[in-house]
Coordinates of C-alpha atoms in Angstrom, one line a residue:
Chain A
G1 CA -0.1 0.1 0.2
D2 CA 0.6 3.8 -0.3
S3 CA 3.2 4.3 2.6
V4 CA 5.5 7.9 3.6
T5 CA 9.1 7.6 4.8
Q6 CA 10.5 10.7 7.0
M7 CA 14.1 10.8 8.3
E8 CA 14.0 10.0 11.6
G9 CA 15.0 12.8 14.4
P10 CA 15.7 14.8 16.1
V11 CA 17.5 17.5 14.2
T12 CA 18.8 20.3 16.2
L13 CA 20.8 22.9 14.4
S14 CA 21.8 26.7 15.6
E15 CA 19.7 29.2 14.3
E16 CA 20.3 30.4 10.2
A17 CA 21.5 27.1 9.9
F18 CA 20.4 25.1 6.5
L19 CA 17.9 22.8 7.2
T20 CA 16.5 19.3 5.0
I21 CA 14.0 17.0 6.3
N22 CA 13.8 13.7 3.7
C23 CA 11.0 12.2 2.6
T24 CA 10.4 9.3 0.4
Y25 CA 7.1 7.7 -0.4
T26 CA 5.5 4.8 -1.9
A27 CA 2.8 5.7 -4.0
T28 CA 0.4 4.2 -7.0
G29 CA -0.2 6.8 -9.5
Y30 CA 0.7 10.7 -9.0
P31 CA -0.7 11.5 -5.3
S32 CA -0.8 15.2 -4.3
L33 CA 2.3 15.9 -1.4
F34 CA 2.3 18.0 1.3
W35 CA 4.4 19.2 4.6
Y36 CA 2.0 19.5 7.9
V37 CA 3.5 21.3 11.3
Q38 CA 3.0 20.6 14.0
Y39 CA 4.1 23.6 17.1
P40 CA 4.0 22.6 20.4
G41 CA 1.0 22.0 21.9
E42 CA -1.7 22.1 18.5
G43 CA -2.9 21.0 15.6
L44 CA -1.2 20.1 12.4
Q45 CA -1.5 23.1 10.1
L46 CA -0.5 22.6 6.1
L47 CA 2.7 24.4 5.5
L48 CA 2.6 23.7 2.1
K49 CA 1.6 21.1 -0.6
A50 CA 2.6 19.9 -4.7
T51 CA 0.2 18.2 -6.5
K52 CA 2.0 17.2 -9.6
A53 CA 5.7 16.2 -10.5
D54 CA 8.7 18.9 -10.8
D55 CA 5.8 21.1 -8.9
K56 CA 7.7 23.4 -6.1
G57 CA 5.3 23.8 -2.9
S58 CA 6.6 27.0 -0.5
N59 CA 5.8 28.7 2.6
K60 CA 7.4 30.9 4.9
G61 CA 10.8 30.4 3.3
F62 CA 10.2 26.3 3.6
E63 CA 10.3 25.0 0.2
A64 CA 9.5 20.7 -1.2
T65 CA 10.0 20.0 -5.2
Y66 CA 8.0 17.0 -5.9
R67 CA 10.7 14.5 -7.6
K68 CA 8.4 11.6 -8.9
E69 CA 11.9 10.4 -10.4
T70 CA 13.3 9.6 -7.2
T71 CA 9.7 9.4 -5.5
S72 CA 10.6 12.7 -3.5
F73 CA 9.6 15.3 -1.4
H74 CA 12.4 16.9 0.3
L75 CA 11.6 20.2 3.0
E76 CA 14.5 22.9 2.9
K77 CA 14.8 26.7 4.2
G78 CA 17.5 28.2 4.1
S79 CA 17.9 29.8 7.4
V80 CA 15.6 28.5 10.4
Q81 CA 14.7 30.5 12.8
V82 CA 14.3 29.5 16.0
S83 CA 10.6 30.1 16.0
D84 CA 11.0 26.7 13.5
S85 CA 11.4 24.6 16.1
A86 CA 8.3 21.9 15.4
V87 CA 7.6 18.5 14.2
Y88 CA 7.3 18.1 10.5
F89 CA 5.1 15.6 8.8
C90 CA 5.1 14.6 5.2
A91 CA 2.2 13.1 3.8
L92 CA 0.8 11.9 0.3
S93 CA -3.2 11.7 -0.5
D94 CA -4.3 8.0 -1.1
L95 CA -5.5 7.3 -5.0
A96 CA -8.9 7.3 -3.7
G97 CA -8.9 10.6 -2.7
T98 CA -10.1 9.3 1.1
A99 CA -7.4 10.6 3.3
L100 CA -3.9 11.8 3.8
I101 CA -1.0 8.8 4.9
F102 CA 1.3 10.5 6.9
G103 CA 5.3 9.7 8.2
K104 CA 6.2 9.3 11.8
G105 CA 7.0 13.1 11.9
T106 CA 10.3 14.6 11.8
T107 CA 11.0 17.1 15.2
L108 CA 13.0 20.3 14.5
S109 CA 15.0 22.4 17.8
V110 CA 16.6 25.3 16.2
S111 CA 18.5 27.1 19.4
S112 CA 19.7 30.7 19.0
Chain B
D1 CA -12.7 31.8 16.2
A2 CA -11.2 28.6 15.3
D3 CA -12.6 26.9 12.1
V4 CA -12.7 23.6 13.7
T5 CA -12.3 22.6 17.3
Q6 CA -12.2 20.0 19.4
T7 CA -14.0 19.4 23.1
P8 CA -13.1 18.0 25.5
R9 CA -9.0 19.0 25.1
N10 CA -7.9 17.4 27.9
R11 CA -9.8 14.0 29.3
I12 CA -8.5 11.8 32.2
T13 CA -10.0 8.7 32.5
K14 CA -10.7 4.9 33.8
T15 CA -10.5 1.7 32.0
G16 CA -13.8 0.4 30.8
K17 CA -15.5 3.5 30.7
R18 CA -17.6 5.1 27.8
I19 CA -16.2 8.6 26.1
M20 CA -17.1 10.9 23.5
L21 CA -14.7 13.6 21.7
E22 CA -16.9 15.8 19.5
C23 CA -16.0 18.1 16.9
S24 CA -17.0 20.9 15.1
Q25 CA -16.2 22.6 12.2
T26 CA -17.5 25.8 10.9
K27 CA -15.2 25.3 7.1
G28 CA -18.6 23.9 5.3
H29 CA -16.4 21.4 4.3
D30 CA -18.1 17.6 3.5
R31 CA -15.7 15.4 4.8
M32 CA -14.4 15.1 8.7
Y33 CA -11.7 12.5 10.2
W34 CA -10.7 11.5 13.1
Y35 CA -7.0 10.4 13.3
R36 CA -4.4 9.8 16.8
Q37 CA -1.3 10.5 17.3
D38 CA 1.1 8.1 19.3
P39 CA 5.0 9.2 19.6
G40 CA 7.3 7.7 16.5
L41 CA 4.0 6.7 14.7
G42 CA 2.7 9.8 13.6
L43 CA -1.2 9.7 12.0
R44 CA -3.4 7.6 11.9
L45 CA -7.0 7.7 10.6
I46 CA -9.4 6.0 12.3
Y47 CA -12.8 6.8 10.6
Y48 CA -13.9 9.4 8.3
S49 CA -17.3 10.9 6.9
F50 CA -18.3 12.5 3.4
D51 CA -20.9 13.3 4.3
V52 CA -23.6 12.5 7.0
K53 CA -24.7 9.2 5.9
D54 CA -21.4 8.3 4.9
I55 CA -19.3 6.9 7.5
N56 CA -15.8 4.7 6.8
K57 CA -13.5 2.7 9.1
G58 CA -10.3 3.6 8.7
E59 CA -6.7 1.8 9.2
I60 CA -7.6 1.5 13.0
S61 CA -11.0 1.4 13.8
D62 CA -11.5 -1.7 16.6
G63 CA -12.4 -0.6 20.0
Y64 CA -14.2 3.2 18.6
S65 CA -17.3 4.4 16.7
V66 CA -18.5 7.5 15.2
S67 CA -21.4 9.1 14.3
R68 CA -22.0 12.2 11.6
Q69 CA -24.5 14.0 13.4
A70 CA -25.1 17.2 10.8
Q71 CA -22.6 17.9 8.2
A72 CA -20.6 20.3 10.6
K73 CA -20.3 17.9 14.1
F74 CA -18.2 14.7 13.8
S75 CA -18.2 12.7 17.3
L76 CA -15.8 10.0 18.3
S77 CA -16.9 7.2 21.2
L78 CA -14.9 5.0 23.0
E79 CA -17.3 2.4 24.0
S80 CA -15.1 0.6 26.7
A81 CA -12.0 2.6 27.0
I82 CA -8.4 0.8 27.4
P83 CA -4.7 2.0 28.1
N84 CA -3.4 1.5 25.2
Q85 CA -6.5 4.1 23.5
T86 CA -4.5 6.9 25.5
A87 CA -3.4 8.8 22.2
L88 CA -3.6 12.8 21.2
Y89 CA -7.0 12.5 19.0
F90 CA -7.4 14.8 16.1
C91 CA -10.4 15.8 13.7
A92 CA -9.9 17.1 10.2
T93 CA -12.0 18.5 7.8
S94 CA -11.6 18.9 3.9
D95 CA -13.4 20.3 0.9
R96 CA -15.1 18.1 -1.6
G97 CA -15.3 20.1 -4.3
A98 CA -11.2 21.1 -4.0
S99 CA -8.6 20.3 -6.0
T100 CA -6.5 18.9 -4.1
D101 CA -6.7 17.1 -0.1
T102 CA -5.3 19.5 1.7
Q103 CA -6.8 18.6 5.5
Y104 CA -7.3 21.4 8.2
F105 CA -7.0 20.5 11.9
G106 CA -8.3 21.0 14.6
P107 CA -6.4 21.3 18.3
G108 CA -6.7 17.7 19.4
T109 CA -8.0 15.9 22.2
R110 CA -5.9 15.0 25.2
L111 CA -6.7 11.4 26.1
T112 CA -5.7 9.9 28.4
V113 CA -7.0 6.2 29.7
L114 CA -5.6 5.0 33.7

Protein backbone atom coordinates (compact mmCIF):
# COMPACT_ATOMS: atom_id res chain seq x y z
CA GLY A 1 0.00 0.00 0.00
CA ASP A 2 0.88 3.65 -0.08
CA SER A 3 3.39 4.85 2.48
CA VAL A 4 5.59 7.77 3.48
CA THR A 5 9.05 7.55 4.99
CA GLN A 6 10.68 10.50 6.72
CA MET A 7 14.11 10.89 8.19
CA GLU A 8 14.13 10.20 11.88
CA GLY A 9 14.73 12.99 14.31
CA PRO A 10 15.27 14.84 16.33
CA VAL A 11 17.05 17.35 14.16
CA THR A 12 18.93 19.95 16.18
CA LEU A 13 20.21 23.09 14.47
CA SER A 14 21.53 26.50 15.34
CA GLU A 15 19.66 29.57 14.21
CA GLU A 16 20.35 30.52 10.57
CA ALA A 17 21.48 27.00 9.66
CA PHE A 18 20.26 25.24 6.51
CA LEU A 19 17.52 22.68 6.98
CA THR A 20 16.72 19.56 5.01
CA ILE A 21 14.18 16.97 6.10
CA ASN A 22 14.03 14.02 3.76
CA CYS A 23 10.76 12.46 2.66
CA THR A 24 10.22 9.62 0.22
CA TYR A 25 6.99 7.94 -0.73
CA THR A 26 5.54 4.81 -2.24
CA ALA A 27 2.27 5.24 -4.05
CA THR A 28 0.15 4.03 -6.92
CA GLY A 29 -0.29 6.77 -9.44
CA TYR A 30 0.60 10.38 -8.76
CA PRO A 31 -0.64 11.55 -5.40
CA SER A 32 -0.64 15.07 -4.07
CA LEU A 33 2.13 15.64 -1.55
CA PHE A 34 2.05 17.76 1.59
CA TRP A 35 4.14 19.03 4.44
CA TYR A 36 2.31 19.74 7.69
CA VAL A 37 3.80 21.38 10.78
CA GLN A 38 2.77 20.89 14.38
CA TYR A 39 3.89 23.53 16.87
CA PRO A 40 4.02 22.54 20.55
CA GLY A 41 0.56 22.06 21.98
CA GLU A 42 -1.22 22.71 18.70
CA GLY A 43 -2.85 20.82 15.86
CA LEU A 44 -1.33 20.28 12.45
CA GLN A 45 -1.16 23.15 9.99
CA LEU A 46 -0.58 22.85 6.29
CA LEU A 47 2.86 24.22 5.48
CA LEU A 48 3.01 23.59 1.73
CA LYS A 49 1.80 21.22 -0.96
CA ALA A 50 2.44 20.07 -4.52
CA THR A 51 0.00 18.34 -6.79
CA LYS A 52 2.09 17.09 -9.71
CA ALA A 53 5.61 16.18 -10.72
CA ASP A 54 8.17 19.03 -10.69
CA ASP A 55 5.79 21.31 -8.78
CA LYS A 56 7.48 23.31 -6.04
CA GLY A 57 5.51 24.16 -2.93
CA SER A 58 6.70 27.07 -0.82
CA ASN A 59 5.64 28.95 2.28
CA LYS A 60 7.33 30.91 5.08
CA GLY A 61 10.75 30.31 3.52
CA PHE A 62 10.24 26.55 3.30
CA GLU A 63 10.32 24.76 -0.05
CA ALA A 64 9.78 21.25 -1.35
CA THR A 65 9.83 19.93 -4.91
CA TYR A 66 7.77 16.95 -6.11
CA ARG A 67 10.33 14.59 -7.66
CA LYS A 68 8.64 11.71 -9.44
CA GLU A 69 11.89 10.09 -10.58
CA THR A 70 13.17 9.75 -7.02
CA THR A 71 9.70 9.60 -5.37
CA SER A 72 10.79 12.30 -2.99
CA PHE A 73 9.47 15.53 -1.49
CA HIS A 74 12.29 16.86 0.68
CA LEU A 75 11.64 19.92 2.84
CA GLU A 76 14.27 22.68 2.83
CA LYS A 77 14.80 26.07 4.39
CA GLY A 78 17.82 28.24 3.89
CA SER A 79 17.96 29.84 7.33
CA VAL A 80 15.98 28.43 10.22
CA GLN A 81 14.73 30.42 13.19
CA VAL A 82 13.99 29.43 16.76
CA SER A 83 10.29 29.82 15.94
CA ASP A 84 10.59 26.99 13.39
CA SER A 85 11.00 24.48 16.21
CA ALA A 86 8.16 22.01 15.69
CA VAL A 87 7.28 18.56 14.40
CA TYR A 88 7.12 18.26 10.61
CA PHE A 89 5.01 15.65 8.85
CA CYS A 90 5.23 14.60 5.23
CA ALA A 91 1.98 13.22 3.80
CA LEU A 92 0.36 12.07 0.59
CA SER A 93 -3.23 11.74 -0.52
CA ASP A 94 -4.15 8.17 -1.32
CA LEU A 95 -5.27 7.15 -4.79
CA ALA A 96 -8.94 7.13 -3.91
CA GLY A 97 -8.70 10.55 -2.34
CA THR A 98 -9.93 8.99 0.85
CA ALA A 99 -7.52 10.46 3.33
CA LEU A 100 -3.95 11.46 3.97
CA ILE A 101 -1.18 9.01 4.73
CA PHE A 102 1.39 10.50 7.07
CA GLY A 103 5.00 9.85 7.80
CA LYS A 104 6.03 9.42 11.43
CA GLY A 105 7.09 13.03 11.83
CA THR A 106 10.45 14.71 12.34
CA THR A 107 11.10 16.89 15.37
CA LEU A 108 13.13 20.03 14.67
CA SER A 109 14.75 21.95 17.49
CA VAL A 110 16.44 25.26 16.71
CA SER A 111 18.60 27.01 19.29
CA SER A 112 19.76 30.62 19.33
CA ASP B 1 -12.68 31.88 16.13
CA ALA B 2 -11.14 28.54 15.22
CA ASP B 3 -12.58 26.84 12.14
CA VAL B 4 -12.28 23.33 13.61
CA THR B 5 -12.90 22.90 17.32
CA GLN B 6 -12.59 19.86 19.53
CA THR B 7 -13.97 19.19 22.98
CA PRO B 8 -12.71 18.35 25.46
CA ARG B 9 -9.08 19.37 25.00
CA ASN B 10 -7.92 17.05 27.75
CA ARG B 11 -9.57 14.05 29.36
CA ILE B 12 -8.48 11.53 31.92
CA THR B 13 -10.66 8.48 32.34
CA LYS B 14 -10.58 4.96 33.67
CA THR B 15 -10.52 1.62 31.91
CA GLY B 16 -13.98 0.49 30.87
CA LYS B 17 -15.56 3.93 30.75
CA ARG B 18 -17.41 5.23 27.70
CA ILE B 19 -15.92 8.40 26.27
CA MET B 20 -17.10 10.75 23.54
CA LEU B 21 -14.88 13.25 21.77
CA GLU B 22 -16.61 15.94 19.78
CA CYS B 23 -15.60 17.90 16.71
CA SER B 24 -17.31 20.90 15.13
CA GLN B 25 -16.35 22.90 12.07
CA THR B 26 -17.43 26.18 10.56
CA LYS B 27 -15.58 25.74 7.26
CA GLY B 28 -18.60 24.31 5.46
CA HIS B 29 -16.62 21.24 4.42
CA ASP B 30 -18.28 17.96 3.49
CA ARG B 31 -15.56 15.63 4.65
CA MET B 32 -14.51 14.97 8.21
CA TYR B 33 -11.89 12.66 9.71
CA TRP B 34 -10.67 11.31 13.02
CA TYR B 35 -6.98 10.49 13.53
CA ARG B 36 -4.94 9.43 16.50
CA GLN B 37 -1.34 10.43 17.07
CA ASP B 38 1.09 8.30 19.02
CA PRO B 39 4.75 9.22 19.62
CA GLY B 40 6.93 7.86 16.84
CA LEU B 41 3.97 6.58 14.82
CA GLY B 42 2.66 9.72 13.17
CA LEU B 43 -1.07 10.05 12.55
CA ARG B 44 -3.29 7.10 11.80
CA LEU B 45 -6.82 7.28 10.42
CA ILE B 46 -9.62 5.94 12.62
CA TYR B 47 -12.80 6.88 10.71
CA TYR B 48 -13.84 9.25 7.98
CA SER B 49 -17.10 10.62 6.65
CA PHE B 50 -17.70 12.18 3.25
CA ASP B 51 -21.20 13.38 4.14
CA VAL B 52 -23.83 12.94 6.83
CA LYS B 53 -24.93 9.53 5.54
CA ASP B 54 -21.47 8.23 4.70
CA ILE B 55 -19.27 6.68 7.40
CA ASN B 56 -16.17 4.63 6.66
CA LYS B 57 -13.61 2.76 8.72
CA GLY B 58 -10.00 3.78 8.58
CA GLU B 59 -6.81 1.94 9.35
CA ILE B 60 -7.43 1.48 13.09
CA SER B 61 -11.19 1.54 13.74
CA ASP B 62 -11.39 -1.35 16.22
CA GLY B 63 -12.60 -0.16 19.63
CA TYR B 64 -14.02 3.08 18.21
CA SER B 65 -17.31 4.27 16.75
CA VAL B 66 -18.41 7.56 15.23
CA SER B 67 -21.52 9.60 14.63
CA ARG B 68 -22.02 12.34 12.04
CA GLN B 69 -24.82 14.32 13.60
CA ALA B 70 -24.76 17.09 11.01
CA GLN B 71 -22.49 18.34 8.28
CA ALA B 72 -20.61 20.36 10.87
CA LYS B 73 -20.37 17.78 13.67
CA PHE B 74 -18.49 14.50 13.88
CA SER B 75 -18.12 12.63 17.18
CA LEU B 76 -15.77 9.81 18.13
CA SER B 77 -16.73 7.34 20.85
CA LEU B 78 -14.73 4.82 22.80
CA GLU B 79 -17.36 2.37 24.05
CA SER B 80 -15.10 0.83 26.69
CA ALA B 81 -11.81 2.67 27.00
CA ILE B 82 -8.57 0.76 27.47
CA PRO B 83 -5.09 2.08 28.34
CA ASN B 84 -3.64 1.58 24.85
CA GLN B 85 -6.16 4.12 23.59
CA THR B 86 -4.21 6.78 25.43
CA ALA B 87 -3.21 9.16 22.64
CA LEU B 88 -3.69 12.56 21.06
CA TYR B 89 -6.82 12.60 18.88
CA PHE B 90 -7.30 14.98 15.98
CA CYS B 91 -10.34 15.85 13.94
CA ALA B 92 -9.85 17.18 10.41
CA THR B 93 -11.97 18.45 7.54
CA SER B 94 -11.57 18.81 3.81
CA ASP B 95 -13.57 20.21 0.95
CA ARG B 96 -14.91 17.77 -1.65
CA GLY B 97 -14.88 20.50 -4.23
CA ALA B 98 -11.24 21.43 -3.75
CA SER B 99 -8.66 20.47 -6.33
CA THR B 100 -6.43 18.87 -3.73
CA ASP B 101 -7.14 16.95 -0.57
CA THR B 102 -5.83 19.56 1.83
CA GLN B 103 -7.06 18.82 5.32
CA TYR B 104 -7.60 21.28 8.14
CA PHE B 105 -7.00 20.08 11.67
CA GLY B 106 -8.48 20.87 15.04
CA PRO B 107 -6.27 21.52 18.08
CA GLY B 108 -6.51 17.95 19.34
CA THR B 109 -7.83 16.13 22.40
CA ARG B 110 -5.34 14.52 24.74
CA LEU B 111 -6.93 11.38 26.18
CA THR B 112 -5.44 9.40 29.03
CA VAL B 113 -6.95 6.05 29.99
CA LEU B 114 -5.83 4.79 33.39
